[in-house]
Short mmCIF file of C-alpha atoms in Angstrom, two decimals:
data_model
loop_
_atom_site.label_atom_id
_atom_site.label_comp_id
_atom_site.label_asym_id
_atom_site.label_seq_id
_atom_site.Cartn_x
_atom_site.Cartn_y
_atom_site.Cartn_z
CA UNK N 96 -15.45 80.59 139.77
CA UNK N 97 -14.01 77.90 141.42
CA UNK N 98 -14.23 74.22 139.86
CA UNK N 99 -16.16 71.66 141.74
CA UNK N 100 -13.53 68.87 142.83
CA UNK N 101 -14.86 65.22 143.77
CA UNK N 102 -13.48 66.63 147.56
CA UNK N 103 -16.58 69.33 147.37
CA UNK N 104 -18.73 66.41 146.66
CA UNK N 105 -17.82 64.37 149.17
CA UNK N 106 -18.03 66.60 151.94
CA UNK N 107 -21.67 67.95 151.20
CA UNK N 108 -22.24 64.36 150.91
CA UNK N 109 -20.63 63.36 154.42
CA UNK N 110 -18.84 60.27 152.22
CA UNK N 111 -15.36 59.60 151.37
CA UNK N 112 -13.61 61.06 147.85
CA UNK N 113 -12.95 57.33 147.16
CA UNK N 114 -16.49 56.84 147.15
CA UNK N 115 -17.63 59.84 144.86
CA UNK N 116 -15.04 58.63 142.39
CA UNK N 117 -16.86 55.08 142.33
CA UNK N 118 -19.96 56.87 142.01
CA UNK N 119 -19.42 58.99 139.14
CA UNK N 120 -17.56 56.21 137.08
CA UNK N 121 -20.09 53.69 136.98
CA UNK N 122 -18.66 51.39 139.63
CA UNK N 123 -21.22 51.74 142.51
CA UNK N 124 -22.23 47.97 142.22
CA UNK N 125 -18.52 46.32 142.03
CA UNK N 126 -17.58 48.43 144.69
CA UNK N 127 -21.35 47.72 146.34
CA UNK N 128 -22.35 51.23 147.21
CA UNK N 129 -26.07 51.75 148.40
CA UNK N 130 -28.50 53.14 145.83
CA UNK N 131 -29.90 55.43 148.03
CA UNK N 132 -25.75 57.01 148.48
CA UNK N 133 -25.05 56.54 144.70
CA UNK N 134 -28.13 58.59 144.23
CA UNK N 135 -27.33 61.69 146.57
CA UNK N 136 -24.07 61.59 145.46
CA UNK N 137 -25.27 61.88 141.52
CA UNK N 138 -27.40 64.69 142.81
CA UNK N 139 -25.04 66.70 144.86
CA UNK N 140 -22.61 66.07 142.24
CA UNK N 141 -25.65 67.56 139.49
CA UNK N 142 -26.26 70.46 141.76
CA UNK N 143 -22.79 71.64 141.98
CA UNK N 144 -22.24 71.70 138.28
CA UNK N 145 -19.33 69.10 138.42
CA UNK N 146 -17.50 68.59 134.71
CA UNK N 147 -15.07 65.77 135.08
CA UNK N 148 -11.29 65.89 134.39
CA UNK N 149 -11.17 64.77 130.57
CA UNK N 150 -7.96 64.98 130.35
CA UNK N 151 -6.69 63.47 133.18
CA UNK N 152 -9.11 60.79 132.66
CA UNK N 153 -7.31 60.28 129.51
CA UNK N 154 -3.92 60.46 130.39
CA UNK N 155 -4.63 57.63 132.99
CA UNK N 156 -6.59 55.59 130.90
CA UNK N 157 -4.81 56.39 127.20
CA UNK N 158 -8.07 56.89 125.80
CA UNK N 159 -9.81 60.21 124.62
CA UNK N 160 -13.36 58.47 124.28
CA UNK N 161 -13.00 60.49 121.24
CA UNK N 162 -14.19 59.48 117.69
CA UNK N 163 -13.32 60.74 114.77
CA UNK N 164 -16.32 60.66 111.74
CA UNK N 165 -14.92 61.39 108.47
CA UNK N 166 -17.52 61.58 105.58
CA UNK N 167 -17.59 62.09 101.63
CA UNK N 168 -19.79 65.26 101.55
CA UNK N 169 -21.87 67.02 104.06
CA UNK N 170 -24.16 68.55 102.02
CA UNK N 171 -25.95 65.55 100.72
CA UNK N 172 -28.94 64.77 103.50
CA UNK N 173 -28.26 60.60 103.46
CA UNK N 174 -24.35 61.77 105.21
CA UNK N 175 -25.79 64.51 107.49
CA UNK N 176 -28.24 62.01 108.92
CA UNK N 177 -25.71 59.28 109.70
CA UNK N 178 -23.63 61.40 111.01
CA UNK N 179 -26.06 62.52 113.62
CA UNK N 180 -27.33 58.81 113.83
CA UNK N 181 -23.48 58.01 114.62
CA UNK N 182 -23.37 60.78 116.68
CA UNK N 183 -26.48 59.94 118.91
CA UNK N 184 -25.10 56.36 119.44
CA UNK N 185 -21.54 57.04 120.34
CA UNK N 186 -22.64 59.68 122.65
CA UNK N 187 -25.37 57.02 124.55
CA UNK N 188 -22.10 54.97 124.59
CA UNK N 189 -19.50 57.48 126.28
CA UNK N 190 -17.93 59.09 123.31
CA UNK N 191 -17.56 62.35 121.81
CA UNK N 192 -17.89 62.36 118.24
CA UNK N 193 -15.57 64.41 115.68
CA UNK N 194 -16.99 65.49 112.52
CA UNK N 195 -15.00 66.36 109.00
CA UNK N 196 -16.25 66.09 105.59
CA UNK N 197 -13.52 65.48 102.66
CA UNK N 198 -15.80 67.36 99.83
CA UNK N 199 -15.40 63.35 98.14
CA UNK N 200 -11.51 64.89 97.66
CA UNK N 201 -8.30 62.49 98.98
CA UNK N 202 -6.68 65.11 99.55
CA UNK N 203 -8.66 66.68 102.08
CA UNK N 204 -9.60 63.81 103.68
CA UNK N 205 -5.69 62.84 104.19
CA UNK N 206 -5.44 66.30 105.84
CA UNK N 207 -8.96 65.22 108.02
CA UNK N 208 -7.41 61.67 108.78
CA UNK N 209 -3.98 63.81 110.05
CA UNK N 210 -5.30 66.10 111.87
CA UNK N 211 -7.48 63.07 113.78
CA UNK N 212 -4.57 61.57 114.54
CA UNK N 213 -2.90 64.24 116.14
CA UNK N 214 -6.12 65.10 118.36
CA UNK N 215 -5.49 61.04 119.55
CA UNK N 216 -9.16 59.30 118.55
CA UNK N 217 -9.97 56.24 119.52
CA UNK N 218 -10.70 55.04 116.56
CA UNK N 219 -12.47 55.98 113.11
CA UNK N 220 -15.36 55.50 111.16
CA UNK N 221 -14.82 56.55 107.66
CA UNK N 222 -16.97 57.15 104.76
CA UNK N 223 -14.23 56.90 102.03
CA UNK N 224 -13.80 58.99 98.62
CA UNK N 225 -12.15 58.10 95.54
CA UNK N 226 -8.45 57.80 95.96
CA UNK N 227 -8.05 57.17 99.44
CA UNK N 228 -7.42 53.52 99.48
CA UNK N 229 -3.70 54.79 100.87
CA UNK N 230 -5.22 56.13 103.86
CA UNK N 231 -6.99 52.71 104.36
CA UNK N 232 -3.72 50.90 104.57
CA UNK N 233 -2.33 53.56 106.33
CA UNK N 234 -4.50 53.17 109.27
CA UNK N 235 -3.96 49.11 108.78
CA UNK N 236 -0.48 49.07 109.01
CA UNK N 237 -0.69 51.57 112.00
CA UNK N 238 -2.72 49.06 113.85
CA UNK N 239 -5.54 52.17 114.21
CA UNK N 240 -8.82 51.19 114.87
CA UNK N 241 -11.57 51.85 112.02
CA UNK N 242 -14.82 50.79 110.51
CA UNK N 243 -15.78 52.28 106.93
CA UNK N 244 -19.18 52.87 106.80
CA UNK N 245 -21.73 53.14 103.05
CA UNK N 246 -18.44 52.33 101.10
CA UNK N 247 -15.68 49.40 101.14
CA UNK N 248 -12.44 48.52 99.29
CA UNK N 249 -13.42 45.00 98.01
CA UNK N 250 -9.16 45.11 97.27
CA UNK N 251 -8.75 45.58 101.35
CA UNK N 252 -9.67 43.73 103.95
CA UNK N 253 -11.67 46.16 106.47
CA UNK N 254 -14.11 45.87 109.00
CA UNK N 255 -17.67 47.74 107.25
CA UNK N 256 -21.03 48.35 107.08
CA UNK N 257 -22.89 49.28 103.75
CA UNK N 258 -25.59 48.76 101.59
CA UNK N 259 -25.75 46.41 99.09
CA UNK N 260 -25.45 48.78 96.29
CA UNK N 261 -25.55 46.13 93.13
CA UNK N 262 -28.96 44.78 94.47
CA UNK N 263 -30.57 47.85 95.18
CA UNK N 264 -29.60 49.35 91.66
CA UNK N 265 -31.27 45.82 90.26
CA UNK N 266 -34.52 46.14 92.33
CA UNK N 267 -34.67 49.99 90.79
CA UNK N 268 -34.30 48.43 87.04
CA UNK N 269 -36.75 45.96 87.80
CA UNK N 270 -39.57 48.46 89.05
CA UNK N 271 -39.33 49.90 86.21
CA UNK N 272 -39.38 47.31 83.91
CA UNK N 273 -42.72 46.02 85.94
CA UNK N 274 -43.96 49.61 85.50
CA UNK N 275 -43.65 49.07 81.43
CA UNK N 276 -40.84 50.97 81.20
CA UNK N 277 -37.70 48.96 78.41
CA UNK N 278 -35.44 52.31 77.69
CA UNK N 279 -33.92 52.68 81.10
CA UNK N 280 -31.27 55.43 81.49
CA UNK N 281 -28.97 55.73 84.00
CA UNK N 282 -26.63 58.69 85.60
CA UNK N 283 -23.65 58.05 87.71
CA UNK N 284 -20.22 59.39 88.71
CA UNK N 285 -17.30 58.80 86.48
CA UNK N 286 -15.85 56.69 89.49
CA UNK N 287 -14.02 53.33 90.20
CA UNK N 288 -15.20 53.75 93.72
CA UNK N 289 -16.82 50.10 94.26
CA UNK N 290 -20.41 51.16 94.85
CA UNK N 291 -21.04 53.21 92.11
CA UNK N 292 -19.59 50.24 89.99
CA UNK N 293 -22.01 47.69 91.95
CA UNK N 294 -24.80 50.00 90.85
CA UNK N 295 -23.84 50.19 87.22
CA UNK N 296 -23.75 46.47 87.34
CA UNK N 297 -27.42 46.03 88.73
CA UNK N 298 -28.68 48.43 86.26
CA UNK N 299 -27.34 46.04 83.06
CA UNK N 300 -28.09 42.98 85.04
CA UNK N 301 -31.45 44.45 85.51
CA UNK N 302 -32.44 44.91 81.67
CA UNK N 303 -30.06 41.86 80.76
CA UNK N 304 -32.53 39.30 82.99
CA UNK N 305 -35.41 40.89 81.49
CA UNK N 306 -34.30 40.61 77.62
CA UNK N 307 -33.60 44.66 76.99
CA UNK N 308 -30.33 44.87 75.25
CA UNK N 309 -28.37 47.57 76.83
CA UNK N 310 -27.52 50.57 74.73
CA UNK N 311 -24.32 52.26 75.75
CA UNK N 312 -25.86 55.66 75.09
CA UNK N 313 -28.23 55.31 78.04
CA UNK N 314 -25.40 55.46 80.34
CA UNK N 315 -23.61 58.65 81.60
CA UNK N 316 -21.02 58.93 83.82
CA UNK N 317 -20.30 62.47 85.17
CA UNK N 318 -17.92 64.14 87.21
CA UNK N 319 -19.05 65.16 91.11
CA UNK N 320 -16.92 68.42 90.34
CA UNK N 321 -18.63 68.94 86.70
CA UNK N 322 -22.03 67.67 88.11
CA UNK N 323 -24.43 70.61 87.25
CA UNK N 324 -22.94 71.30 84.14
CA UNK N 325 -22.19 67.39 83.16
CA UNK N 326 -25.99 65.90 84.03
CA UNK N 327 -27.61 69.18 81.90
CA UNK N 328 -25.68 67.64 79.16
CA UNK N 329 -25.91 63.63 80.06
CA UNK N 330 -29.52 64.58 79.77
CA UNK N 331 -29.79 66.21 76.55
CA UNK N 332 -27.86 63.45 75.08
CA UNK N 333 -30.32 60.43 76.71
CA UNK N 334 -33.44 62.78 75.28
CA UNK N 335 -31.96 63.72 72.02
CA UNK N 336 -31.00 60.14 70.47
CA UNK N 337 -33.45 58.41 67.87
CA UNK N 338 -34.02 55.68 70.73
CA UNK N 339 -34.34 57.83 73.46
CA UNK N 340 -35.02 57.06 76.98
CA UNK N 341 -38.56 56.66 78.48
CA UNK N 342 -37.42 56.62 82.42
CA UNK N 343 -34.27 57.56 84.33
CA UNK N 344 -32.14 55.86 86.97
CA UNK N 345 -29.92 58.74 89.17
CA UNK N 346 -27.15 56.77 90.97
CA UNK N 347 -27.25 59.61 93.82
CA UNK N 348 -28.92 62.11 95.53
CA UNK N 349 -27.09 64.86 94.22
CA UNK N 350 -27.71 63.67 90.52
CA UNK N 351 -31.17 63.81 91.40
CA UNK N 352 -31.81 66.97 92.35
CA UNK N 353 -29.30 68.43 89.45
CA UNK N 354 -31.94 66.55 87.13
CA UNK N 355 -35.07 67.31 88.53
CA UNK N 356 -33.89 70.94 88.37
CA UNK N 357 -33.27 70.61 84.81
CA UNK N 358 -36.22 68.24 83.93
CA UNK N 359 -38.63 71.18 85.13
CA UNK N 360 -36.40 73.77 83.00
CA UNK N 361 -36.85 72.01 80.33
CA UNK N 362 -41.02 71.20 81.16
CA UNK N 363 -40.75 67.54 80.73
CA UNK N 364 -43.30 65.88 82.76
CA UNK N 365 -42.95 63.07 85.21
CA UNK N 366 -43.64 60.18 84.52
CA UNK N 367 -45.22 61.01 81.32
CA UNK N 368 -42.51 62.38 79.52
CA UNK N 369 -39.65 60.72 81.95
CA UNK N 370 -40.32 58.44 84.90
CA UNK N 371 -37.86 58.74 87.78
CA UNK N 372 -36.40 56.18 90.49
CA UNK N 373 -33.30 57.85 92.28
CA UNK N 374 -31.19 56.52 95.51
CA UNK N 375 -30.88 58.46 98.29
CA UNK N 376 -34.15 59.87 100.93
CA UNK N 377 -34.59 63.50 101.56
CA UNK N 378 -37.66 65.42 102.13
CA UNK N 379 -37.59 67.22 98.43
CA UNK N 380 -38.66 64.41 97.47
CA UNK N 381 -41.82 64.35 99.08
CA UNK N 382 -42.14 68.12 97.98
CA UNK N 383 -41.41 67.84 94.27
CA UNK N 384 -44.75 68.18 92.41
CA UNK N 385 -45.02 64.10 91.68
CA UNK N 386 -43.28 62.58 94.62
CA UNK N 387 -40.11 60.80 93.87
CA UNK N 388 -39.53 56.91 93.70
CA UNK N 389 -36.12 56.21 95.94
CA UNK N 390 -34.26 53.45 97.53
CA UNK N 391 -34.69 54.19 101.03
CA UNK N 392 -31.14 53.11 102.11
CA UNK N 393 -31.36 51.87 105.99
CA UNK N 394 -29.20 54.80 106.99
CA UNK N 395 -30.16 54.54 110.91
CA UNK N 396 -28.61 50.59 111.28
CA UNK N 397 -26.20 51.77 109.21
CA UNK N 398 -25.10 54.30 111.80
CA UNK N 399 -25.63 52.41 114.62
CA UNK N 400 -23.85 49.40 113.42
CA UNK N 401 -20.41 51.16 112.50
CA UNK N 402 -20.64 52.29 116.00
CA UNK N 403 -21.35 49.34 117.36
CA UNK N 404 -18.22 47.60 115.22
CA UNK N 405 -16.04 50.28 116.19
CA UNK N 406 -16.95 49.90 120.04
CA UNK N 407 -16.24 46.56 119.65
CA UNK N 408 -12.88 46.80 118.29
CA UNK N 409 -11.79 49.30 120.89
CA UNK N 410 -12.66 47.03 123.81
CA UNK N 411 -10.85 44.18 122.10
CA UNK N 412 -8.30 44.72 119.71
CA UNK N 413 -8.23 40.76 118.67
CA UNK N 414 -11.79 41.22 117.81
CA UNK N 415 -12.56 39.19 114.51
CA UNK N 416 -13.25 41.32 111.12
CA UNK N 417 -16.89 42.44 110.62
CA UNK N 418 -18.19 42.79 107.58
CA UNK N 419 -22.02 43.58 106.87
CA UNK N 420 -23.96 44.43 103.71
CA UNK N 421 -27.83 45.64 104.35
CA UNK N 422 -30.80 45.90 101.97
CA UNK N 423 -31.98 48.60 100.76
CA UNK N 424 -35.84 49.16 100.44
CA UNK N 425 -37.32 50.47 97.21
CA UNK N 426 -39.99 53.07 98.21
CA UNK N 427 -42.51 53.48 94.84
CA UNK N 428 -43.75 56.60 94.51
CA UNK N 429 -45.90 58.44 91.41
CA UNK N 430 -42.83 59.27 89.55
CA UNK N 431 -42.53 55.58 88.57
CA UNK N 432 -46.07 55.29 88.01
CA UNK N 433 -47.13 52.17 85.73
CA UNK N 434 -47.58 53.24 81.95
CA UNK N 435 -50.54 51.44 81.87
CA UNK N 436 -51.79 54.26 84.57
CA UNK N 437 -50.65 57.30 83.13
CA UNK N 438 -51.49 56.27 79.55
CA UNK N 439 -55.26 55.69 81.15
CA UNK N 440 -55.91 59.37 82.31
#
């Protein structure tokens, strides 16, 4: 079947190719074409299927209006729904958006960032993994356009959007401190990746304002390869001690649901036996027999802003850095119910 050419258009439209072109690339107004034209021409254009010329667009312009989306791991619910959020808003802006998730390895996400290259992106927006503070620079000395998005270098000066991790990790110890809670645990990834550190250190801070002397034993670091296996046994250990924990902190989504799962093998009850406050949103949560407390982490700005940076940058390479942390909103549910409740029934 043969392709529709702007020449098809302009002849069932009785106007010039010149025209059509203006048309179809925005420029009716700076070129002052009628409405009632530009709208027939739309139409006609519609109604004869027309797909424009990417790639000759491109090779005119130098740009793919390509962007390429690299996240930590596409399994966890907070990264699928940016990535659709980022998605959305790139597309309602132009651009097509390219999608690889690095499995939180460096390794693959050097092969991701490669193969990105090669297809000629505009730019990136990168949700970076342990180990691939290389990459960073890489793109910085390359002069490549990026935005990291939910996690930053503080060691490297990038544009990025995330949350602010330390006081959302606070705000979790405080609930349940206000809840009558004083033996706090907390699970996390064995990681020097600047987030999870920010929400170790609201944790401490957390029980440090409030007078509860931390006890090392009630925090366990894990590895994201190990993590079934390793939060099984970081919870034994925070249940088995002789000053054992009366409520639970999980640094991650994944964490969570590896603990829940384990929780109801081993038929402790929430909150009685173990009240729960995790980070991340996902409908399980709302399904689990006493409805998870989460920090509700504003993943939709999130999105949109990267985008919006990114956008930015591409239009005007001089652009000044951007930098943006947002607050994230602690969402109470019954599983960090108030002792005082509980205790009463």
């Amino acid at each position: 079947m043969k392709k529709t050419s702007l020449k098809d258009i302009a002849q069932k439209a009785g106007v010039s190719t010149a025209l059509v072109s203006y048309v179809l690339n925005g420029k009716e107004k700076e070129t002052r074409v009628g409405e009632v034209i530009a709208k027939k021409v739309r139409e006609i254009a519609k109604e004869l299927n027309y797909q424009p010329n990417h790639l000759a667009k491109s090779l005119r312009s130098g740009k793919t209006h390509t962007i390429g989306l690299i996240i930590a791991d596409i399994s966890n619910p907070f990264f699928a729904n940016i990535a659709r959020v980022v998605e959305d808003e790139a597309k309602r802006n132009g651009y097509t958006v390219i999608i690889g998730s690095c499995d939180e390895n460096a390794d693959k996400s050097w092969d991701l960032l490669n193969v990105l290259i090669n297809r000629q992106v505009d730019g990136f927006i990168i949700v970076s993994c342990e180990g691939s503070e290389n990459q960073i620079r890489y793109l910085k000395e390359r002069n490549l356009p990026f935005v990291l998005l939910d996690r930053h270098f503080p060691d490297i000066q990038t544009d990025f959007v995330a949350t602010n991790n330390y006081k959302a990790s606070y705000d979790a110890g405080i609930h349940l401190i206000k809840s009558g809670y004083e033996r706090i645990g907390l699970i996390a990834y064995k990681s020097e990746m600047y987030h999870m550190v920010e929400r170790i250190r609201g944790y401490k801070y957390a029980l440090s304002d409030n007078n509860i002397e931390f006890e090392s034993n009630w925090l366990k670091e894990v590895q994201f390869e190990t993590m079934e296996r390793d939060v099984k046994t970081a919870i034994d250990e925070l249940l088995a001690s002789n000053h054992k924990v009366e409520a639970l902190i999980f640094a991650t989504y994944g964490l969570a649901i590896n603990g829940l799962k384990y929780i109801n093998e081993l038929r402790l009850k929430v909150p009685s036996d173990l009240a729960i406050v995790s980070f991340g949103q996902a409908e399980v949560f709302d399904l689990y027999y006493c409805p998870i407390t989460y920090l509700r982490q504003p993943l939709e700005l999130l999105g949109k802003t990267s985008v919006e940076y990114l956008l930015k940058k591409l239009k005007n390479p001089d652009e000044g850095m951007k930098q943006m942390l947002m607050e994230a909103k602690l969402i109470a549910r019954d599983s960090s119910m108030a002792k005082s409740a509980w205790l009463a029934e």
